[in-house]
XYZ file of C-alpha atoms in Angstrom:
738
model
C 35.428 51.671 -66.407
C 35.716 52.298 -62.699
C 32.945 51.177 -60.358
C 30.956 53.505 -58.080
C 30.158 51.435 -54.992
C 27.386 52.786 -52.765
C 26.297 51.768 -49.222
C 22.686 50.875 -48.427
C 21.115 50.003 -45.088
C 17.478 49.643 -46.142
C 15.318 48.866 -49.142
C 14.515 52.571 -49.496
C 18.216 53.437 -49.594
C 18.772 50.647 -52.109
C 16.241 52.106 -54.546
C 17.697 55.571 -54.102
C 21.222 54.253 -54.764
C 20.186 52.406 -57.917
C 18.194 55.311 -59.333
C 20.900 57.853 -58.433
C 23.605 56.122 -60.448
C 25.328 53.390 -58.413
C 27.255 50.779 -60.399
C 27.279 48.477 -57.385
C 25.945 48.474 -53.837
C 27.033 46.807 -50.634
C 24.723 45.867 -47.797
C 24.396 43.486 -44.889
C 22.049 40.844 -43.610
C 20.728 40.655 -40.092
C 23.860 38.837 -38.884
C 27.610 38.744 -39.522
C 27.895 42.300 -40.897
C 30.140 45.034 -39.489
C 27.221 47.458 -39.131
C 24.978 45.555 -36.741
C 22.940 48.669 -35.958
C 22.047 49.517 -39.562
C 18.581 48.510 -40.761
C 20.018 45.626 -42.792
C 18.100 43.022 -44.787
C 16.309 39.854 -43.727
C 16.482 36.848 -46.035
C 13.331 37.710 -47.977
C 14.463 41.314 -48.419
C 17.895 40.093 -49.467
C 16.451 38.052 -52.341
C 14.346 41.049 -53.404
C 17.437 43.281 -53.228
C 19.526 40.896 -55.359
C 16.789 40.678 -57.991
C 16.215 44.441 -58.036
C 19.926 45.157 -58.461
C 20.331 42.654 -61.268
C 17.208 43.906 -63.023
C 18.890 47.312 -63.297
C 22.360 45.976 -64.070
C 23.754 46.896 -60.640
C 26.105 44.521 -58.803
C 25.383 43.612 -55.209
C 27.967 42.703 -52.576
C 26.948 41.439 -49.147
C 28.980 42.051 -46.008
C 29.829 38.974 -43.976
C 32.722 40.868 -42.482
C 32.735 40.147 -38.775
C 35.024 37.798 -36.909
C 33.314 34.414 -36.779
C 33.340 32.467 -33.538
C 33.837 28.714 -33.484
C 30.195 28.200 -32.499
C 28.934 30.236 -35.480
C 30.779 28.765 -38.427
C 28.112 26.242 -39.448
C 25.451 28.947 -39.412
C 27.492 31.495 -41.327
C 28.504 29.076 -44.069
C 24.843 28.168 -44.605
C 24.114 31.883 -44.906
C 26.852 32.321 -47.515
C 25.419 29.357 -49.435
C 22.029 31.084 -49.358
C 23.580 34.264 -50.748
C 25.447 32.376 -53.462
C 22.425 30.356 -54.579
C 20.384 33.550 -54.844
C 22.964 35.240 -57.042
C 24.905 37.715 -54.930
C 27.878 39.004 -56.937
C 30.383 38.801 -54.082
C 30.693 38.530 -50.337
C 32.835 40.940 -48.323
C 34.724 39.012 -45.639
C 37.177 39.748 -42.825
C 37.579 36.408 -41.070
C 40.492 34.442 -42.545
C 38.964 31.091 -41.685
C 35.726 31.983 -43.425
C 37.644 33.211 -46.487
C 39.491 29.895 -46.747
C 36.315 27.855 -46.245
C 34.266 29.810 -48.808
C 37.015 29.459 -51.392
C 37.272 25.744 -50.672
C 33.575 24.881 -50.980
C 32.329 27.660 -53.317
C 35.296 28.455 -55.574
C 33.133 30.318 -58.114
C 31.875 32.855 -55.544
C 33.870 36.093 -55.593
C 35.370 37.079 -52.242
C 36.193 40.691 -51.464
C 38.469 41.141 -48.460
C 37.063 43.717 -46.050
C 39.001 46.777 -44.936
C 38.692 45.130 -41.485
C 41.434 42.727 -42.615
C 44.001 45.559 -42.324
C 45.623 45.403 -45.776
C 48.404 47.996 -45.867
C 51.220 46.564 -47.986
C 52.075 44.472 -51.035
C 52.997 41.381 -49.032
C 49.491 41.285 -47.605
C 48.121 41.529 -51.132
C 50.282 38.526 -52.076
C 48.953 36.646 -49.068
C 45.359 37.206 -50.166
C 46.185 36.327 -53.757
C 47.265 32.937 -52.411
C 43.882 32.563 -50.701
C 41.963 32.914 -53.964
C 40.140 36.190 -53.335
C 39.315 38.606 -56.154
C 39.345 42.035 -54.514
C 40.895 43.895 -51.590
C 39.343 46.831 -49.751
C 42.459 48.758 -48.775
C 43.055 50.176 -45.330
C 42.031 53.831 -45.280
C 45.541 54.778 -44.209
C 47.165 53.738 -47.489
C 47.985 56.604 -49.851
C 47.041 56.712 -53.512
C 50.747 56.728 -54.433
C 51.274 53.505 -52.482
C 48.253 51.907 -54.162
C 49.623 52.777 -57.592
C 52.932 51.114 -56.744
C 51.417 47.791 -55.668
C 52.042 44.899 -58.035
C 48.948 42.732 -57.688
C 46.425 40.803 -59.746
C 43.638 41.741 -57.338
C 41.061 44.454 -57.876
C 41.676 47.398 -55.557
C 38.786 49.032 -53.745
C 39.256 52.199 -51.687
C 37.077 54.594 -49.729
C 36.553 57.955 -51.424
C 33.886 59.506 -49.170
C 32.338 59.159 -45.727
C 33.204 58.651 -42.091
C 36.752 57.627 -41.187
C 37.875 55.257 -38.470
C 40.779 56.885 -36.686
C 42.215 53.462 -35.873
C 43.329 51.021 -38.504
C 40.170 49.013 -39.187
C 40.149 45.571 -37.646
C 42.794 46.727 -35.163
C 40.526 48.730 -32.826
C 39.558 47.085 -29.539
C 38.464 50.216 -27.678
C 34.728 49.590 -27.904
C 35.146 45.870 -27.290
C 37.259 46.126 -24.146
C 35.473 49.116 -22.609
C 31.856 48.327 -23.452
C 31.825 44.722 -24.657
C 30.734 45.974 -28.090
C 33.220 44.709 -30.616
C 33.963 46.676 -33.748
C 35.170 43.385 -35.230
C 31.691 42.038 -34.565
C 29.781 45.004 -35.987
C 28.879 46.627 -32.670
C 31.288 49.575 -32.438
C 30.238 52.163 -29.843
C 32.356 54.863 -31.556
C 34.560 55.619 -28.569
C 36.625 57.801 -30.915
C 33.734 60.307 -31.101
C 33.791 60.871 -27.320
C 35.715 63.634 -25.502
C 39.236 63.034 -24.159
C 41.911 65.115 -22.459
C 45.648 64.805 -23.101
C 47.954 64.337 -20.135
C 51.738 64.692 -20.057
C 53.234 62.987 -17.012
C 50.983 64.417 -14.282
C 49.743 67.584 -16.002
C 46.889 68.097 -18.481
C 47.865 69.615 -21.823
C 45.717 72.507 -23.025
C 44.078 71.665 -26.359
C 41.792 73.566 -28.734
C 39.065 70.960 -28.401
C 38.063 67.862 -26.504
C 37.397 65.386 -29.322
C 40.982 64.297 -29.706
C 40.230 61.146 -31.727
C 37.428 62.489 -33.941
C 38.130 62.823 -37.657
C 36.528 64.972 -40.294
C 34.527 63.314 -43.082
C 36.447 61.972 -46.058
C 35.653 63.909 -49.260
C 37.896 63.391 -52.282
C 35.717 65.142 -54.879
C 38.208 67.996 -55.350
C 40.994 65.516 -56.260
C 38.853 63.229 -58.335
C 40.873 63.255 -61.530
C 43.800 61.768 -59.618
C 41.540 58.972 -58.379
C 40.257 58.271 -61.883
C 43.850 57.973 -63.110
C 44.885 55.646 -60.281
C 44.912 51.853 -59.942
C 41.823 51.983 -57.756
C 39.044 50.084 -59.529
C 36.127 50.360 -57.106
C 35.359 53.788 -55.612
C 33.693 53.138 -52.291
C 31.400 55.420 -50.317
C 30.986 54.794 -46.586
C 27.551 55.027 -44.995
C 25.394 51.938 -44.453
C 23.915 53.638 -41.393
C 23.264 56.904 -43.218
C 19.868 58.137 -44.463
C 18.408 57.543 -47.951
C 18.848 61.235 -48.776
C 22.550 60.999 -47.877
C 22.917 57.971 -50.120
C 21.140 59.757 -52.956
C 23.098 62.984 -52.718
C 26.590 61.527 -52.311
C 25.925 59.081 -55.151
C 24.990 61.958 -57.448
C 28.148 63.889 -56.509
C 30.444 61.103 -57.638
C 28.274 59.786 -60.490
C 28.414 63.260 -61.999
C 32.219 63.376 -61.695
C 32.729 59.892 -63.131
C 30.490 60.650 -66.107
C 32.304 63.923 -66.736
C 35.642 62.136 -66.734
C 34.576 59.546 -69.306
C 32.928 62.262 -71.410
C 36.241 64.192 -71.364
C 34.661 67.123 -69.514
C 36.296 69.268 -66.870
C 35.866 67.717 -63.441
C 34.078 70.597 -61.734
C 32.163 69.517 -58.648
C 28.456 70.350 -58.742
C 28.213 73.001 -56.004
C 24.502 72.402 -55.442
C 25.167 68.758 -54.650
C 28.014 69.652 -52.282
C 25.946 72.281 -50.481
C 23.097 69.823 -50.080
C 25.484 67.138 -48.859
C 26.893 69.488 -46.237
C 23.395 70.101 -44.923
C 22.627 66.384 -44.877
C 25.820 65.393 -43.050
C 29.327 66.703 -42.507
C 31.931 67.032 -39.764
C 34.026 69.280 -42.007
C 35.914 67.563 -44.818
C 39.324 66.009 -45.315
C 41.039 64.274 -48.236
C 42.230 61.692 -45.750
C 45.341 59.573 -45.762
C 44.505 58.649 -49.361
C 45.954 62.074 -50.189
C 48.440 62.173 -47.294
C 46.557 64.796 -45.284
C 48.331 66.255 -42.277
C 47.006 65.623 -38.782
C 45.444 69.086 -38.731
C 43.751 68.488 -42.090
C 42.464 65.145 -40.876
C 41.002 65.966 -37.467
C 38.138 68.053 -36.122
C 38.789 68.011 -32.391
C 36.198 70.706 -31.622
C 33.124 68.586 -32.274
C 32.212 65.089 -33.343
C 28.683 66.024 -34.395
C 27.104 66.806 -37.746
C 27.770 70.504 -38.412
C 25.380 71.408 -41.229
C 25.900 74.808 -42.885
C 25.858 78.294 -41.435
C 22.709 80.327 -42.138
C 23.057 83.271 -39.754
C 23.466 84.369 -36.151
C 21.426 85.214 -33.045
C 20.726 88.934 -32.716
C 18.391 88.891 -29.706
C 17.064 86.591 -27.000
C 14.060 87.146 -24.734
C 11.837 84.893 -22.656
C 9.610 83.925 -25.599
C 11.704 84.194 -28.755
C 15.176 83.769 -30.134
C 15.650 86.271 -32.948
C 17.971 85.230 -35.777
C 19.252 87.121 -38.782
C 19.552 84.658 -41.660
C 21.255 84.932 -45.046
C 19.929 81.648 -46.403
C 16.521 80.065 -46.734
C 14.761 78.192 -43.923
C 11.490 76.293 -43.929
C 9.099 74.973 -41.369
C 10.380 71.547 -40.360
C 14.064 72.381 -40.857
C 16.550 71.639 -38.096
C 18.973 74.233 -36.679
C 21.815 74.177 -34.162
C 23.241 76.987 -32.049
C 26.955 76.420 -32.370
C 28.293 77.838 -29.100
C 25.676 76.371 -26.800
C 25.562 73.170 -28.893
C 21.790 73.043 -28.614
C 19.387 72.512 -31.467
C 15.741 72.345 -32.466
C 13.305 71.476 -35.234
C 11.458 74.534 -36.568
C 7.941 73.304 -35.954
C 6.961 76.950 -35.548
C 8.588 79.726 -37.556
C 7.812 83.422 -37.130
C 8.694 86.602 -38.984
C 9.950 89.793 -37.359
C 6.324 90.745 -36.582
C 5.841 87.448 -34.731
C 3.475 86.121 -37.419
C 3.597 82.429 -38.299
C 5.262 81.726 -41.655
C 6.204 78.606 -43.631
C 9.523 79.820 -45.014
C 11.861 82.753 -45.349
C 14.833 83.389 -47.622
C 16.741 86.227 -45.907
C 16.227 88.659 -43.076
C 14.839 88.244 -39.593
C 13.110 85.179 -38.184
C 11.991 84.309 -34.685
C 11.832 80.870 -33.100
C 10.425 79.809 -29.740
C 13.000 80.051 -26.975
C 13.500 76.455 -25.912
C 17.295 76.606 -25.697
C 19.814 78.292 -23.457
C 21.515 80.426 -26.126
C 23.366 83.708 -26.170
C 23.241 86.750 -28.422
C 25.827 86.577 -31.192
C 25.864 82.777 -31.527
C 26.264 81.341 -35.004
C 23.315 79.310 -36.236
C 23.706 76.328 -38.575
C 21.078 74.444 -40.516
C 21.419 70.703 -39.839
C 18.247 69.491 -41.551
C 16.569 70.804 -44.693
C 13.189 69.268 -45.489
C 13.372 70.312 -49.141
C 16.811 68.757 -49.564
C 15.624 65.542 -47.940
C 12.648 65.408 -50.275
C 14.808 66.138 -53.331
C 17.037 63.087 -52.883
C 14.468 60.659 -51.470
C 11.970 61.290 -54.278
C 14.298 60.163 -57.008
C 12.818 59.229 -60.384
C 12.940 55.480 -61.099
C 15.667 54.450 -63.483
C 14.396 53.305 -66.907
C 16.166 50.815 -69.139
C 16.185 51.449 -72.883
C 14.906 48.583 -75.012
C 14.076 48.072 -78.672
C 11.236 45.948 -79.939
C 9.721 44.280 -82.968
C 6.117 43.198 -83.433
C 5.286 40.644 -86.145
C 1.711 39.953 -87.137
C 0.832 37.866 -90.188
C -2.634 36.483 -90.828
C -2.923 32.824 -89.915
C 0.257 32.854 -87.800
C 0.958 33.520 -84.130
C 1.747 37.139 -83.400
C 5.288 37.656 -82.092
C 6.851 40.322 -79.885
C 10.620 40.705 -79.486
C 12.239 42.865 -76.797
C 15.997 43.504 -76.614
C 18.065 45.514 -74.147
C 21.147 45.222 -76.353
C 22.460 42.166 -74.526
C 19.432 40.051 -73.744
C 16.694 39.307 -76.272
C 13.334 37.647 -75.650
C 10.834 36.436 -78.252
C 7.278 35.602 -77.184
C 4.427 34.262 -79.284
C 0.786 35.116 -78.746
C -2.539 34.156 -80.260
C -3.135 33.570 -83.955
C -3.643 36.687 -86.062
C -7.063 36.868 -87.784
C -8.202 38.835 -90.784
C -10.212 41.872 -89.796
C -13.850 42.080 -90.872
C -14.796 45.555 -89.650
C -12.017 47.315 -87.675
C -8.433 46.375 -88.566
C -5.684 46.850 -85.953
C -3.579 49.827 -86.987
C 0.167 50.223 -86.528
C -0.511 53.261 -84.351
C -2.640 51.170 -81.980
C -0.012 48.431 -81.829
C 2.729 50.962 -80.987
C 0.498 52.619 -78.393
C -0.285 49.358 -76.572
C 3.246 47.937 -76.681
C 4.532 51.293 -75.398
C 2.571 51.005 -72.150
C 5.640 50.303 -70.029
C 5.327 52.955 -67.316
C 4.817 50.360 -64.580
C 7.967 48.487 -65.645
C 11.710 49.137 -65.558
C 11.804 49.815 -69.316
C 11.113 52.406 -71.953
C 10.772 51.611 -75.643
C 13.291 53.500 -77.751
C 12.159 52.007 -81.044
C 9.484 49.559 -82.120
C 9.530 47.960 -85.547
C 6.097 46.802 -86.748
C 5.878 44.104 -89.418
C 2.183 43.297 -90.049
C -0.168 42.411 -92.861
C -2.936 44.763 -93.870
C -6.357 44.295 -92.258
C -5.261 42.178 -89.284
C -7.304 41.659 -86.145
C -6.030 40.924 -82.645
C -7.847 41.621 -79.407
C -6.260 44.474 -77.478
C -6.341 42.319 -74.333
C -4.219 39.696 -76.139
C -1.775 42.407 -77.205
C -1.477 43.648 -73.620
C -0.951 40.105 -72.363
C 1.821 39.502 -74.908
C 3.550 42.716 -73.789
C 3.358 41.616 -70.144
C 4.753 38.161 -70.974
C 7.620 39.734 -72.882
C 8.431 42.087 -69.990
C 8.370 39.205 -67.505
C 10.645 37.133 -69.715
C 13.135 39.991 -70.093
C 13.042 40.584 -66.325
C 13.830 36.926 -65.681
C 16.650 36.973 -68.180
C 18.227 40.074 -66.609
C 18.047 38.756 -63.043
C 19.037 35.196 -63.902
C 21.779 34.119 -61.515
C 24.857 32.122 -62.362
C 25.054 28.626 -60.903
C 27.404 28.315 -57.927
C 28.827 24.865 -57.262
C 29.014 23.867 -53.603
C 31.702 21.310 -52.750
C 32.754 19.486 -49.612
C 35.615 20.888 -47.579
C 38.971 19.110 -47.597
C 40.852 21.582 -45.401
C 43.270 19.667 -43.176
C 43.635 20.417 -39.481
C 46.784 21.938 -38.067
C 48.908 19.267 -36.384
C 51.735 21.407 -35.003
C 52.069 20.755 -31.263
C 55.056 21.376 -28.976
C 55.503 19.490 -25.750
C 55.253 21.294 -22.437
C 53.962 24.701 -21.354
C 55.571 27.828 -22.820
C 55.580 31.526 -21.994
C 56.156 34.338 -24.484
C 56.847 37.676 -22.817
C 56.773 41.023 -24.601
C 59.191 43.598 -23.199
C 59.272 47.376 -23.604
C 62.825 48.201 -22.493
C 66.326 46.799 -22.199
C 66.209 46.250 -18.440
C 63.174 43.974 -18.799
C 64.854 42.077 -21.625
C 68.122 41.550 -19.763
C 66.304 40.293 -16.688
C 64.480 37.655 -18.753
C 67.404 36.489 -20.910
C 68.367 33.549 -18.706
C 64.787 32.580 -17.855
C 62.961 29.716 -19.505
C 60.805 32.045 -21.605
C 60.733 33.490 -25.110
C 61.190 37.252 -25.274
C 59.202 39.328 -27.770
C 60.803 42.678 -28.669
C 58.823 45.357 -30.579
C 61.743 47.808 -30.761
C 64.008 47.347 -33.822
C 67.184 48.642 -32.250
C 66.707 46.619 -29.095
C 66.032 43.455 -31.062
C 69.081 44.007 -33.266
C 71.245 44.282 -30.161
C 70.046 40.947 -28.716
C 68.938 39.007 -31.799
C 71.694 36.382 -31.434
C 70.060 35.029 -28.304
C 67.950 32.004 -29.241
C 64.986 33.040 -27.125
C 64.688 36.630 -28.469
C 62.032 37.249 -31.137
C 61.209 40.398 -33.053
C 57.596 41.567 -33.012
C 57.029 42.909 -36.503
C 55.621 46.359 -37.063
C 51.840 46.290 -37.174
C 51.614 48.123 -40.494
C 54.640 47.190 -42.580
C 58.211 46.282 -41.880
C 61.306 45.947 -44.040
C 63.386 44.381 -41.269
C 64.221 40.732 -41.958
C 64.255 38.813 -38.708
C 65.110 35.140 -38.328
C 62.762 34.756 -35.373
C 59.468 36.656 -35.603
C 56.221 37.165 -33.829
C 54.066 38.508 -36.642
C 51.581 41.343 -36.141
C 50.077 41.621 -39.629
C 49.480 39.401 -42.634
C 52.254 40.778 -44.825
C 54.867 39.792 -42.261
C 53.121 36.454 -41.881
C 53.449 35.836 -45.616
C 57.172 36.619 -45.554
C 58.101 34.785 -42.339
C 57.091 31.137 -42.023
C 57.168 29.111 -38.806
C 56.455 32.242 -36.779
C 54.829 33.126 -33.524
C 51.841 35.454 -33.832
C 50.136 38.330 -32.066
C 46.464 38.625 -31.117
C 46.158 41.401 -33.722
C 45.674 38.697 -36.391
C 42.157 38.227 -34.957
C 42.181 34.430 -34.876
C 38.702 33.456 -33.699
C 38.069 29.899 -34.962
C 39.883 26.681 -35.901
C 39.352 27.335 -39.632
C 41.623 30.381 -39.353
C 44.257 28.368 -37.513
C 44.161 25.720 -40.242
C 44.379 28.359 -42.986
C 47.469 29.882 -41.343
C 49.136 26.637 -40.263
C 51.617 26.655 -43.160
C 52.909 30.002 -41.874
C 52.404 29.917 -38.117
C 54.041 27.783 -35.501
C 52.052 29.314 -32.629
C 48.719 31.073 -33.271
C 47.669 33.513 -30.567
C 43.891 33.623 -30.217
C 41.892 36.839 -30.433
C 41.789 38.809 -27.212
C 38.077 39.343 -27.839
C 37.164 35.677 -27.390
C 35.421 34.635 -24.203
C 36.891 31.718 -22.279
C 33.977 29.607 -23.525
C 34.913 30.320 -27.157
C 38.596 29.675 -26.407
C 37.682 26.303 -24.927
C 35.600 25.433 -28.009
C 38.658 25.906 -30.229
C 40.975 24.073 -27.847
C 38.541 21.181 -27.411
C 38.282 20.853 -31.198
C 42.023 20.134 -31.467
C 42.218 17.836 -28.417
C 45.862 18.651 -27.646
C 46.952 18.325 -31.301
C 47.812 21.980 -32.042
C 49.762 24.811 -30.488
C 47.453 27.486 -29.080
C 48.354 30.707 -27.270
C 46.291 33.065 -25.117
C 47.188 36.318 -23.384
C 47.049 36.033 -19.609
C 48.638 39.326 -18.530
C 49.153 42.777 -20.002
C 47.704 46.073 -21.134
C 45.755 45.424 -24.290
C 46.504 47.717 -27.234
C 43.133 49.329 -27.866
C 43.970 51.359 -30.965
C 46.577 51.523 -33.700
C 46.810 54.954 -35.323
C 48.582 56.474 -38.276
C 47.419 59.797 -36.833
C 49.752 61.133 -34.157
C 47.833 63.010 -31.436
C 51.084 64.199 -29.867
C 52.219 65.742 -33.124
C 48.924 67.607 -33.545
C 48.235 68.596 -29.947
C 51.717 69.196 -28.545
C 53.868 69.949 -31.571
C 51.066 71.699 -33.524
C 51.510 69.532 -36.630
C 55.093 70.629 -37.268
C 58.131 68.349 -37.386
C 57.578 65.966 -34.518
C 59.914 65.417 -31.591
C 57.616 64.802 -28.632
C 57.405 61.028 -29.183
C 61.007 60.681 -28.069
C 61.243 63.425 -25.437
C 61.093 61.036 -22.475
C 57.701 62.169 -21.168
C 54.760 59.844 -20.607
C 51.548 60.782 -22.391
C 48.006 59.591 -21.761
C 44.523 60.063 -23.108
C 42.108 60.733 -20.258
C 38.427 59.896 -20.712
C 35.336 61.451 -19.112
C 35.669 59.160 -16.092
C 39.286 60.098 -15.469
C 40.744 56.811 -16.736
C 44.189 57.174 -18.295
C 45.213 55.369 -21.477
C 48.977 55.281 -22.178
C 50.159 56.490 -25.594
C 53.145 54.749 -27.171
C 54.701 55.820 -30.470
C 56.820 53.573 -32.675
C 59.961 55.189 -33.983
C 60.965 55.691 -36.707
C 57.712 54.347 -38.272
C 55.685 56.782 -36.169
C 52.700 54.537 -35.565
C 50.732 55.367 -32.419
C 49.414 52.779 -29.960
C 46.722 53.520 -27.377
C 46.876 51.072 -24.465
C 44.162 50.079 -22.015
C 43.931 51.968 -18.748
C 43.993 48.708 -16.802
C 45.902 45.441 -16.868
C 44.126 42.336 -18.110
C 45.094 39.567 -15.712
C 43.987 35.964 -16.320
C 46.826 34.223 -14.505
C 44.332 32.605 -12.142
C 42.807 30.868 -15.204
C 46.118 29.277 -16.183
C 45.372 25.751 -14.934
C 41.953 25.736 -16.583
C 43.498 26.802 -19.891
C 46.106 24.038 -19.618
C 43.421 21.451 -18.888
C 41.758 22.315 -22.210
C 44.997 21.970 -24.148
C 46.348 25.552 -24.299
C 50.130 25.251 -24.221
C 51.425 28.782 -24.938
C 50.783 31.859 -22.818
C 51.513 35.506 -23.521
C 52.569 38.114 -20.955
C 52.970 41.711 -22.110
C 54.937 44.163 -20.008
C 54.758 47.939 -20.032
C 56.733 49.534 -17.188
C 56.950 46.619 -14.752
C 60.081 46.476 -12.585
C 62.334 43.438 -12.110
C 60.625 42.713 -8.815
C 57.195 42.825 -10.417
C 58.358 40.595 -13.272
C 59.809 38.132 -10.770
C 56.469 37.970 -8.996
C 54.679 37.331 -12.306
C 57.062 34.511 -13.190
C 56.588 32.868 -9.813
C 52.805 33.056 -10.180
C 52.908 31.233 -13.522
C 55.479 28.675 -12.364
C 58.628 30.013 -14.045
C 61.430 30.126 -11.472
C 65.053 31.289 -11.405
């Protein structure tokens, strides 16, 4: 049976998810989760959430899926211990050091690898198998055909509905570099939902919209049979920051489809649910990369906002009223948006065509107060429906079927047995007396034992085995029922014991003498200039590397998604290449943020490059831990790669989603933000992966001596279009001479 995995950001959403049909939920605590701005759960709420889920047979997974800084590791491991002791079913983790440490000291705790870990290929799956995890949340860019071809012992989890990140998750630094709000630390500012222009050389390219990085919402309901027949085990819905009514509605959509599949019914999507879901939240829908959607099918570049559903259009505007002809119902309290002017309002006051106040209207003419600058003819969408909200928030509590048996024999203790089919409890009460005046009837016993409305249970069948003419106080009968309910509750929420061990992870002890510079080049002229210099040269272009691979100081930077090229000397960009190529250099894309990660990767890596998101203080903490006993690399010069995209904006915006040629046409393309800053676009060929670079150069060359004093011995320089003269100046500044 496949698992329906539902997001929750609050206790209200949790109850809605459970009662709407979730098999499992995922949520975060107040720290270390990749949705820092969701409501999230404090420690007391977390224990209540775990118990509530287990009472109803729902699994609960907790996100601890941020990068963990050196200074935080003690705190985060204590938090994971707290979760384990209180019975969480699994933790969802990104940080490789934390994964290795959890597996070392709590081997019985299931670890699910977050989509932030950028799992895109079978070699990465093999890597995580070696780390002892139990499940992988696949990158959203992986197709269902690719998933079915993977040979792995791990459970596969994949997103089936919700918001999409346009960048490969875990690989986006846009928010971090621009606004100091790291997506890898749960603080993403959603730069991809902001407007951009496209520039070719020095001219702007005309586009049909301004939201060039904004995706539609993932919705796979129309292809659900294919999902049910796939190797995907856990069907994941995105939305920990979404409302309880969203959680309720989207859970019902997919619960209904899953149940139909297992009941051998036709998988017809419930149109009422879909209509309600569109009102609650949508940016138009896409089947995503899971079903190999084209760029046009994936993107909505006209708006990044919730669209709602169309209900009519403006037929007149005067100083007091906006008059709208509607073909769908509206109610007082609903929200509407005027689609051309992009203005909206809540219908606190609703009028009919005679300007009389009304509470609702199904079709025809309505008037609303003119508080917006709108034009005649504008389409009007409903973006909030108070009745729909109420429908999914006021969900009926889930009830668990139990069977019971009551035994009452004179002179013996009365006994009540409750069973849910798996767990059985037997409780004894007071001694049964012989009745003198008013014997206790079977009907009364059934009536009192059946009083379960304030519990999670309903009694499907109660067997009564009693003598004639027995007497028991009703209060004693009620007390026995309560004791039996409490005992069954405790049995259902009982948590497995998690052993906590001491860590025996050994420190990395790989250290090269001297100071070393690794320089990434973008063209042949840069490479040739550096060949006879005392530096290592990192080449991301396959053809260029193949031409110069016999030089001892030339390394191939592996593709950041997957790569079939076998290279003797590698700088690895993703975990699959790491698994295949031992004794490698590494790129900052591996998100190494603490010494535990370095230790976990030491059997693969010769030189670990630290995360570009670390402050100098955090870098020094790691370096000071090793005390000159490990190789460590930091970037000191270059344009940081802010995004890694499977989506090709040039293909969509210039080539109109036809066979692409613009990536190799010799022109320079840029994204231009609202402030006029230009971000270079680079496309890998033939893999066709798109890189968005920072608008500015990060330059920490002046920090070089301070880094060296703390034990950093490798330094990265990344070139873009620097000339020989500019490269010469860089080398002189860092102390590398002709």
